[in-house]
Coordinates of C-alpha atoms and ligand atoms in Angstrom, one line a residue:
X1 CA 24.2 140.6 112.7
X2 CA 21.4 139.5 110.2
X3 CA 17.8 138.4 111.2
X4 CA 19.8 135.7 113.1
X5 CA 19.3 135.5 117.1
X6 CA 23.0 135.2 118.1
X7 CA 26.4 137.0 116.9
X8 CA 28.3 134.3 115.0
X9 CA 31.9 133.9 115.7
X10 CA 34.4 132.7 113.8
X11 CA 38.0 131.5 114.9
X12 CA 40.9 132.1 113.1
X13 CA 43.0 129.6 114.1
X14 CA 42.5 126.0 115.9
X15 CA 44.8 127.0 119.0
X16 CA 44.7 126.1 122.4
X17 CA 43.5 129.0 123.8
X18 CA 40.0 129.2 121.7
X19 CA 39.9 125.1 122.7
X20 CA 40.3 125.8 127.0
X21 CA 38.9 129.1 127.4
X22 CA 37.2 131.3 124.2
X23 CA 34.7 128.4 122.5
X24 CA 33.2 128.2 126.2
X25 CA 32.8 131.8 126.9
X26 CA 31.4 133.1 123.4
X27 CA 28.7 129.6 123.5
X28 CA 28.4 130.6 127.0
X29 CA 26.6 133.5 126.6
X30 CA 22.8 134.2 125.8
X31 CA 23.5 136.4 122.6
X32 CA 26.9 134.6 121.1
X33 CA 27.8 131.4 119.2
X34 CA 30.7 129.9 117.5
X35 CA 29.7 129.0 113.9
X36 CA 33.2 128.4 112.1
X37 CA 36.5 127.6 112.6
X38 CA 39.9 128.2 110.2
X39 CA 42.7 126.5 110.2
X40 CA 45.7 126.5 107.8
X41 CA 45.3 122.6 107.4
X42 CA 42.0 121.5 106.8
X43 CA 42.3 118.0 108.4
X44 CA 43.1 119.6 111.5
X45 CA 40.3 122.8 110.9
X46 CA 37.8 119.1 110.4
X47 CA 39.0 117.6 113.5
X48 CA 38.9 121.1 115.5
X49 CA 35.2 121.4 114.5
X50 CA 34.3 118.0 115.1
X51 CA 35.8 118.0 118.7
X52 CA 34.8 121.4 119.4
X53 CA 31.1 121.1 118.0
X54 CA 31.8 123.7 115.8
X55 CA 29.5 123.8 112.0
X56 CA 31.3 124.9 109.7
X57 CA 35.5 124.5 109.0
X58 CA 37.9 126.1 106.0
X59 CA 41.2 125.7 105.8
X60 CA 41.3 129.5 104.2
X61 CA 40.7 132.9 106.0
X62 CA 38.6 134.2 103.0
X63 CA 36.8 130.7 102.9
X64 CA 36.0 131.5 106.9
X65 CA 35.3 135.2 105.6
X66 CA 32.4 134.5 103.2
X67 CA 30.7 132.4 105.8
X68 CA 27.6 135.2 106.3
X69 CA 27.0 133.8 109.2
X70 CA 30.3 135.2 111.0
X71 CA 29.8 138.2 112.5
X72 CA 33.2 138.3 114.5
X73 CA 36.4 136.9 114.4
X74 CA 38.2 135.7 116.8
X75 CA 42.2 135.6 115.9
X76 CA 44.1 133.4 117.9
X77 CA 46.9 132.2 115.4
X78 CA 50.4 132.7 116.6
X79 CA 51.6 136.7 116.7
X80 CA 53.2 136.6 113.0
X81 CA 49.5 136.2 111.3
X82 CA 47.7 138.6 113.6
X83 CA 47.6 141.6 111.2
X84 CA 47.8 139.9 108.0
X85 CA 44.4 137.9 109.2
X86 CA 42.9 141.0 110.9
X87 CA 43.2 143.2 107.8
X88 CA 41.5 140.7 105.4
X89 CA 38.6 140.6 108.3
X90 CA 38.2 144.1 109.1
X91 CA 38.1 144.7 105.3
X92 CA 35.3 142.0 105.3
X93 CA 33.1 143.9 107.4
X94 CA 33.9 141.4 110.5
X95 CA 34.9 142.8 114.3
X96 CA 37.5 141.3 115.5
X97 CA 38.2 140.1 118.7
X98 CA 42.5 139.7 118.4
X99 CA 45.0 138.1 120.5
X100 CA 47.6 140.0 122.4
X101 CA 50.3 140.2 121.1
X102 CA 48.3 142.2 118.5
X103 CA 51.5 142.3 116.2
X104 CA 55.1 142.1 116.6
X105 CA 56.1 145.7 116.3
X106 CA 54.6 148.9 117.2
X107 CA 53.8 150.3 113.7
X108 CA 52.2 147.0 112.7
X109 CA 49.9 147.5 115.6
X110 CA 48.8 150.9 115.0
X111 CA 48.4 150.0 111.6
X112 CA 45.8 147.6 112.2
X113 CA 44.4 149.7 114.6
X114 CA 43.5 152.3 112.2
X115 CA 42.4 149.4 109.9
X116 CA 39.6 149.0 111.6
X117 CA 39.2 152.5 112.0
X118 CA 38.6 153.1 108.9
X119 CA 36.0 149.7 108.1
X120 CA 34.7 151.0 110.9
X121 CA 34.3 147.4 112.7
X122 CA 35.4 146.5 116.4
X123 CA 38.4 146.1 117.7
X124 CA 39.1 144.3 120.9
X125 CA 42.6 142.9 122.7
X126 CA 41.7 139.8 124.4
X127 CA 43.8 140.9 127.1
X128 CA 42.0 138.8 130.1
X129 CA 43.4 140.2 133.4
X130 CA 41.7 143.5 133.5
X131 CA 38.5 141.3 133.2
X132 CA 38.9 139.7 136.6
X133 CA 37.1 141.0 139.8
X134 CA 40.0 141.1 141.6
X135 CA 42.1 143.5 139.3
X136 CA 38.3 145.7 138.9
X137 CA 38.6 146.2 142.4
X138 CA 42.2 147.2 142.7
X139 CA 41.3 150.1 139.6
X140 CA 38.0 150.9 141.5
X141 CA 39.8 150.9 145.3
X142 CA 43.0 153.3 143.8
X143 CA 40.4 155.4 142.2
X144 CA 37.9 155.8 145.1
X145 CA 41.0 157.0 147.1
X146 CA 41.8 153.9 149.2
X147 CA 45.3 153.7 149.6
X148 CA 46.2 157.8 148.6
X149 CA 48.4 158.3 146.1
X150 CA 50.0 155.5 144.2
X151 CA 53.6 155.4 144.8
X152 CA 55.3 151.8 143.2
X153 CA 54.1 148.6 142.0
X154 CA 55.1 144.9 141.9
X155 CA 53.8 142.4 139.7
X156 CA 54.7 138.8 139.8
X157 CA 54.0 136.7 137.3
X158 CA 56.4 134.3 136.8
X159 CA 54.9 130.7 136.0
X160 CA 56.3 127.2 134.5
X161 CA 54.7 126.7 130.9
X162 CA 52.4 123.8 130.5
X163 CA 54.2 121.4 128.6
X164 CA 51.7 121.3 126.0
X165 CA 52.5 124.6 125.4
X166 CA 56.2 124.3 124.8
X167 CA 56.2 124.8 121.5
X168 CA 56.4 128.0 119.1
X169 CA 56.6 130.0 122.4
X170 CA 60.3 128.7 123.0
X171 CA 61.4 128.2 119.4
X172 CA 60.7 130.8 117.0
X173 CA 61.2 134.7 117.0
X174 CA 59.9 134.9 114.3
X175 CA 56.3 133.4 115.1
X176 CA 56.3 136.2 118.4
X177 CA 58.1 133.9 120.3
X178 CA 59.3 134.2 123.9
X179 CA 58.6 135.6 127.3
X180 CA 58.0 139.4 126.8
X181 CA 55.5 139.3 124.3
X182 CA 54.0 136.6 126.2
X183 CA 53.7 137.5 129.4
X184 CA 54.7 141.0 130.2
X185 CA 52.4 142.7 127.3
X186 CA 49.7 141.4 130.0
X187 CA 51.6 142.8 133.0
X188 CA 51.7 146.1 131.2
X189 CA 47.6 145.8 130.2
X190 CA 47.1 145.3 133.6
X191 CA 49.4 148.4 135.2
X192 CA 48.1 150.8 132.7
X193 CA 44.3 149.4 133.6
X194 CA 44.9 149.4 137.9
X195 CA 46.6 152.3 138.0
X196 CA 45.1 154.1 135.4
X197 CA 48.2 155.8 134.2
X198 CA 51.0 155.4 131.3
X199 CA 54.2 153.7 131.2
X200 CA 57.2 156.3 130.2
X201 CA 60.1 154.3 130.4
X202 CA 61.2 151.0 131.0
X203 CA 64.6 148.9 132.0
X204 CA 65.2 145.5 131.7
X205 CA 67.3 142.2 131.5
X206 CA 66.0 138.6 130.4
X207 CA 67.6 135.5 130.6
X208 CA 67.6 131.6 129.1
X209 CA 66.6 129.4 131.8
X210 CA 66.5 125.8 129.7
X211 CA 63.3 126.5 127.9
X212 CA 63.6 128.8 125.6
X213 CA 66.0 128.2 122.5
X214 CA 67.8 129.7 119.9
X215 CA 67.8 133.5 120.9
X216 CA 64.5 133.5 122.7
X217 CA 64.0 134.7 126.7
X218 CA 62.2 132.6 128.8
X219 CA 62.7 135.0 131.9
X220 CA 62.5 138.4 132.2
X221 CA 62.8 141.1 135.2
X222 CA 62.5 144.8 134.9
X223 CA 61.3 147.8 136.2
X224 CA 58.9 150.7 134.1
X225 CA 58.4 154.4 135.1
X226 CA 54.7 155.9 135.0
X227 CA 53.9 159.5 134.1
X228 CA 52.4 160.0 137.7
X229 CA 56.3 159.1 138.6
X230 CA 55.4 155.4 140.3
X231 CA 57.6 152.7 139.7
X232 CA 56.9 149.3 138.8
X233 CA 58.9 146.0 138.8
X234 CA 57.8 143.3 137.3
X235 CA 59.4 139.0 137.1
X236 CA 57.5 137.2 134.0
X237 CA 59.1 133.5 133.5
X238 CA 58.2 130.3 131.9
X239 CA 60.2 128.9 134.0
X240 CA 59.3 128.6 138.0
X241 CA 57.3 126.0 139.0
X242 CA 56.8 127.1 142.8
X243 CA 55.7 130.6 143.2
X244 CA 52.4 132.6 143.4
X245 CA 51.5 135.0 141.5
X246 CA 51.0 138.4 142.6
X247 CA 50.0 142.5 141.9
X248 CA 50.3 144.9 144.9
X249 CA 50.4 148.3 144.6
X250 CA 52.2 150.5 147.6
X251 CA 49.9 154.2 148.0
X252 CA 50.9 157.1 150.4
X253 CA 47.9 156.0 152.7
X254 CA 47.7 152.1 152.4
X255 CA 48.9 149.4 149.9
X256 CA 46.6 146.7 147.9
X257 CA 48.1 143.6 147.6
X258 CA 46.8 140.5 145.6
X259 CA 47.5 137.2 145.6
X260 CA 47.0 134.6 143.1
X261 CA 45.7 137.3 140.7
X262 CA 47.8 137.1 137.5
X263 CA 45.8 134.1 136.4
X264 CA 43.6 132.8 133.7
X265 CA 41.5 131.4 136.3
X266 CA 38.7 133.7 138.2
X267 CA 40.4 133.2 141.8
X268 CA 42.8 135.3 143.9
X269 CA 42.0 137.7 147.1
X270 CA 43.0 141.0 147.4
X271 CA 44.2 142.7 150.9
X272 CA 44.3 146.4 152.0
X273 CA 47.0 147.5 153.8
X274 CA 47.4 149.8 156.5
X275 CA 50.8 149.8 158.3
X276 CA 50.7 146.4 160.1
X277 CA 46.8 146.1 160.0
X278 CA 45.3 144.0 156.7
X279 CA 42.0 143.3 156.0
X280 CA 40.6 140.8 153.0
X281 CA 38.4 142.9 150.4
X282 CA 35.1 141.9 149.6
X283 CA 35.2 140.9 145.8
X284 CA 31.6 139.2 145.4
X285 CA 31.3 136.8 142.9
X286 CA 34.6 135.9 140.3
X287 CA 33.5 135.4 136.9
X288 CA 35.4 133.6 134.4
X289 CA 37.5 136.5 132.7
X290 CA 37.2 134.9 129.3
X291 CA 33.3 135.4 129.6
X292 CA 33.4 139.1 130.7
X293 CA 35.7 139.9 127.9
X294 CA 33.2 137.9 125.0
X295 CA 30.2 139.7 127.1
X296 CA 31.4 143.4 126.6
X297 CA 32.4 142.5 123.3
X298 CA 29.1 141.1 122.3
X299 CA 27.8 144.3 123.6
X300 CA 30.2 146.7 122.0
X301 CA 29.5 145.1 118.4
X302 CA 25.3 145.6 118.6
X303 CA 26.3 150.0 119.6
X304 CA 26.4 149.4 123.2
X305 CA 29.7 150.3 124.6
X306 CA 33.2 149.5 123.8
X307 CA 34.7 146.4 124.0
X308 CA 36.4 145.5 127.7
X309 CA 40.6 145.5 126.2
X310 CA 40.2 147.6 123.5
X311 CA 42.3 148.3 120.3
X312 CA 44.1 151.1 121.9
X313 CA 44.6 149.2 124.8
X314 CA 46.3 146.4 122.8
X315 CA 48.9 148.8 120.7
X316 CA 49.8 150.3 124.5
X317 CA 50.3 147.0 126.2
X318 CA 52.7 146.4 122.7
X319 CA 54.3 149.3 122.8
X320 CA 55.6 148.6 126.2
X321 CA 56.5 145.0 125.7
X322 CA 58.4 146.1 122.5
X323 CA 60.5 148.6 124.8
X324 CA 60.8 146.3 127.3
X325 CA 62.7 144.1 124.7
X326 CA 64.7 146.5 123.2
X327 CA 65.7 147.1 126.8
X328 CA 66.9 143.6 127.3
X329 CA 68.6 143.3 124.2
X330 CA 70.7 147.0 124.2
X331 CA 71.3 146.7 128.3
X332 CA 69.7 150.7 127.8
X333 CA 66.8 152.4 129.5
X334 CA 64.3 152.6 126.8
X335 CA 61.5 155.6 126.4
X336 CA 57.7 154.0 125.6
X337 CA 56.6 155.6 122.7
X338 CA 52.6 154.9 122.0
Ligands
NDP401 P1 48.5 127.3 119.7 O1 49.9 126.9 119.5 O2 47.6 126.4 120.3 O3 47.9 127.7 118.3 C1 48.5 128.7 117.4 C2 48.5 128.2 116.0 O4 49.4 127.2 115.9 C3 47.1 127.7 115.6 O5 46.3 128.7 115.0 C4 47.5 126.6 114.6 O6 47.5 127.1 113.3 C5 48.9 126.2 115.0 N1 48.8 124.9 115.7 C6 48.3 124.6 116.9 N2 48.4 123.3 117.2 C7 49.0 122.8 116.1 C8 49.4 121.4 115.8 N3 49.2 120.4 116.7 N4 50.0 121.2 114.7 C9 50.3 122.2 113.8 N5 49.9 123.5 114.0 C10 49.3 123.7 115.2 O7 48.6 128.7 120.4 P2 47.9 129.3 121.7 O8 46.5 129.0 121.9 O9 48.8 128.9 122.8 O10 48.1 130.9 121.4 C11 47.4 131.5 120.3 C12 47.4 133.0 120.5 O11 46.6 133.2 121.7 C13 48.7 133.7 120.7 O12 48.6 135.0 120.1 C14 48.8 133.8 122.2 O13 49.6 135.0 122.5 C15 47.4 134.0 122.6 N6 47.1 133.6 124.0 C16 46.4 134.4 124.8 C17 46.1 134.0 126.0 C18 45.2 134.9 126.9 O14 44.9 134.5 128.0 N7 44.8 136.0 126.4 C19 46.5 132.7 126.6 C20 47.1 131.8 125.6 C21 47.5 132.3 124.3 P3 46.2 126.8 112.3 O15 45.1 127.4 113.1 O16 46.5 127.4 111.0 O17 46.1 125.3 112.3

C-alpha cells in the first residue's frame, strides 16, 4: 500500500464468484476496495467494470499488473490459469488472494506456493467454510474438549449446481473441471481445519449422474483416514436437488453435528450431542464468510497476522482432492502425500 487509504484489489478474472460474493466483501470493508478488473476479452472486462462499478478494466494480466494502484489480486479464473496468473503477480510484488482449486496438480501447487515464498508476498486460499461461525465453533468445541476424543466424521455436501453455473464445471478436464476439485477440496479444507488433524489416506468412487460430460464426475462418495486414526466419509454431488447439507463429527464423550453448514451462505446451527440428549450451541452472530476471509486477508497484507485459508492450507486441501481422484479413477486406496 502507497499513501493511499485502502488496499486496492484487483480481479483476475470477470467470474461469477467475484460478481455474487468477493466485489461485496473486499468494498465491504473499512480498509479494502476493488480498483481493477481483468478479463481475457476486453468487451466483457468493460462490461464487468461498468456493472460492477469497478475503475479501471484490461483485457491483459500485466496491463491489470501495472495498475499501481493494485495491491492484491484476487484470482478467480477457472483452475487451468491459477498458477500461470499467480506467478506473473507474485513476481509483480502483488498478494494474492487465489481460488481453490489452487492448481490442478500437487507439484503445481507447491510450486506456487514457494513462488510467493520467495517475492515474499501473501498467499491466501479463498477456501470460505472454515470462515463460518458455525465450522469456528465446531474447531473451538473439539479443541476445548467437548465431545472427547474425535472418533469419525461425515460431511454431506452434495448440492444441485445452479444452472448458470453449468458450464466449464461439467465440460472440460482440462479447465479443472468436475466434482472433486470442486467440491471435496472444500470438504477436505474444512476436516483438516475442525478437526485439526491430517488426512493419510483416502478411498473413493465417483459417478456420471446426467451433468457432467465427457469423462468428468459429477458425484463423488468416499471415505479418508486421519493420522489421529478417525475416519471420515464424505457425498459431494452436483447433482441432488433435495438434501441438506451437513458436518458432524462423532467424539468418545459426545458428537457435534451441523446442519445446513456446508454453505456459501452465513446460516446453519450446530447441536451437541450426548447419548439421546441434544442441545443447540450458541453461535452469536454469522458473518458473511466471504467478508471474514477479505478481513484477515486485509490484515495479513499490512504485518498483522496471516491470512484466514492460507497457502499451505490450499496445497493440503489439493493434495487430498488429487488423491481422492486418483482413487476414483484406479478403484485403489490412495496415500495423501502433502
Ligand atoms: P466463471 O465461469 O464465472 O468464471 C471463470 C472464468 O470463465 C472467468 O474468469 C472468465 O474468463 C470466463 N467466463 C466467465 N463467464 C464467461 C462468459 N459468459 N463468456 C466467456 N467466458 C466467461 O467461474 P466461477 O466464478 O464459477 O469460478 C471461478 C473460480 O472460483 C474457480 O476457481 C472456482 O473453483 C472458484 N469458486 C470458488 C468458490 C468459493 O466459494 N470459494 C465458489 C465458486 C467458484 P475471463 O475473466 O478471462 O473473461
Amino acid at each position: 500500500m502507497t499513501d493511499r487509504q485502502k488496499i486496492g484489489w484487483g480481479l483476475i478474472g470477470a467470474s461469477d464468484i467475484a460478481k455474487t460474493r468477493m466485489i461485496e466483501a473486499i468494498n465491504g470493508q473499512p480498509d479494502s476496495a476493488v480498483v481493477a478488473v481483468m478479463s481475457a476479452n476486453e468487451e466483457r472486462a468493460k462490461h464487468y467494470a461498468a456493472e460492477n462499478g469497478i475503475a479501471h478494466y484490461y483485457a491483459s494480466v500485466d496491463a491489470l499488473l501495472a495498475n499501481p494502484d493494485v495491491d492484491v489480486v484476487y484470482i478467480s479464473t477457472t483452475n487451468d490459469r491459477h498458477k500461470s496468473e499467480l506467478t506473473l503477480a507474485a513476481k509483480a510484488g502483488k498478494h494474492v488472494l487465489c481460488e481453490k482449486p489452487l492448481a490442478l496438480t500437487l507439484s503445481d501447487a507447491r510450486e506456487m506456493l514457494e513462488t510467493c515464498q520467495q517475492a515474499h508476498v501473501v498467499l491466501g486460499t479463498n477456501h470460505h467454510l472454515r470462515n463460518a461461525v458455525t465450522h469456528r465453533t465446531v474447531r473451538r468445541l473439539i479443541k476445548e474438549g467437548a465431545i472427547g476424543k474425535p472418533l469419525a466424521a461425515r460431511v454431506f455436501h452434495a448440492v444441485y449446481l445452479p444452472p448458470r453455473l453449468q458450464g466449464w464445471r461439467l465440460q472440460k478436464r482440462e479447465a479443472g473441471g468436475g466434482v472433486i476439485l470442486d467440491i471435496t477440496v472444500h470438504d477436505a479444507d474444512a476436516l483438516h481445519f475442525a478437526l485439526d488433524d491430517d488426512a493419510e489416506e483416502v478411498v473413493a468412487l465417483s459417478g456420471q449422474q446426467g451433468l457432467a460430460q465427457s469423462s468428468l464426475e459429477d458425484a463423488v462418495m468416499g471415505a479418508i483416514r486421519f493420522r489421529s486414526g478417525l475416519l471420515a466419509q464424505f457425498h459431494d454431488a452436483f447433482t441432488i436437488k433435495h438434501a441438506r447439507t451437513g458436518l458432524e463429527v462423532y467424539g468418545s464423550e459426545g458428537s457435534l453435528i451441523g446442519e445446513d453448514v456446508m454453505t456459501q451462505e452465513p446460516k446453519g446451527r450446530i447441536f451437541l450431542q450426548r447419548g439421546d440428549q441434544r442441545e443447540e450451541v450458541d453461535l452469536g452472530e454469522h458473518e458473511n464468510l466471504y467478508a471474514h476471509q477479505v478481513r484477515h486477508f486485509n490484515a495479513a497484507v499490512k504485518g498483522q497476522g496471516a491470512p484466514f485459508t492460507t497457502g499451505e492450507d490450499g496445497v493440503r486441501s489439493l493434495a487430498v482432492a488429487t488423491a481422492v481422484l486418483e482413487s476414483t479413477k484406479s478403484g485403489q486406496r490412495v496415500a495423501v502425500r502433502y
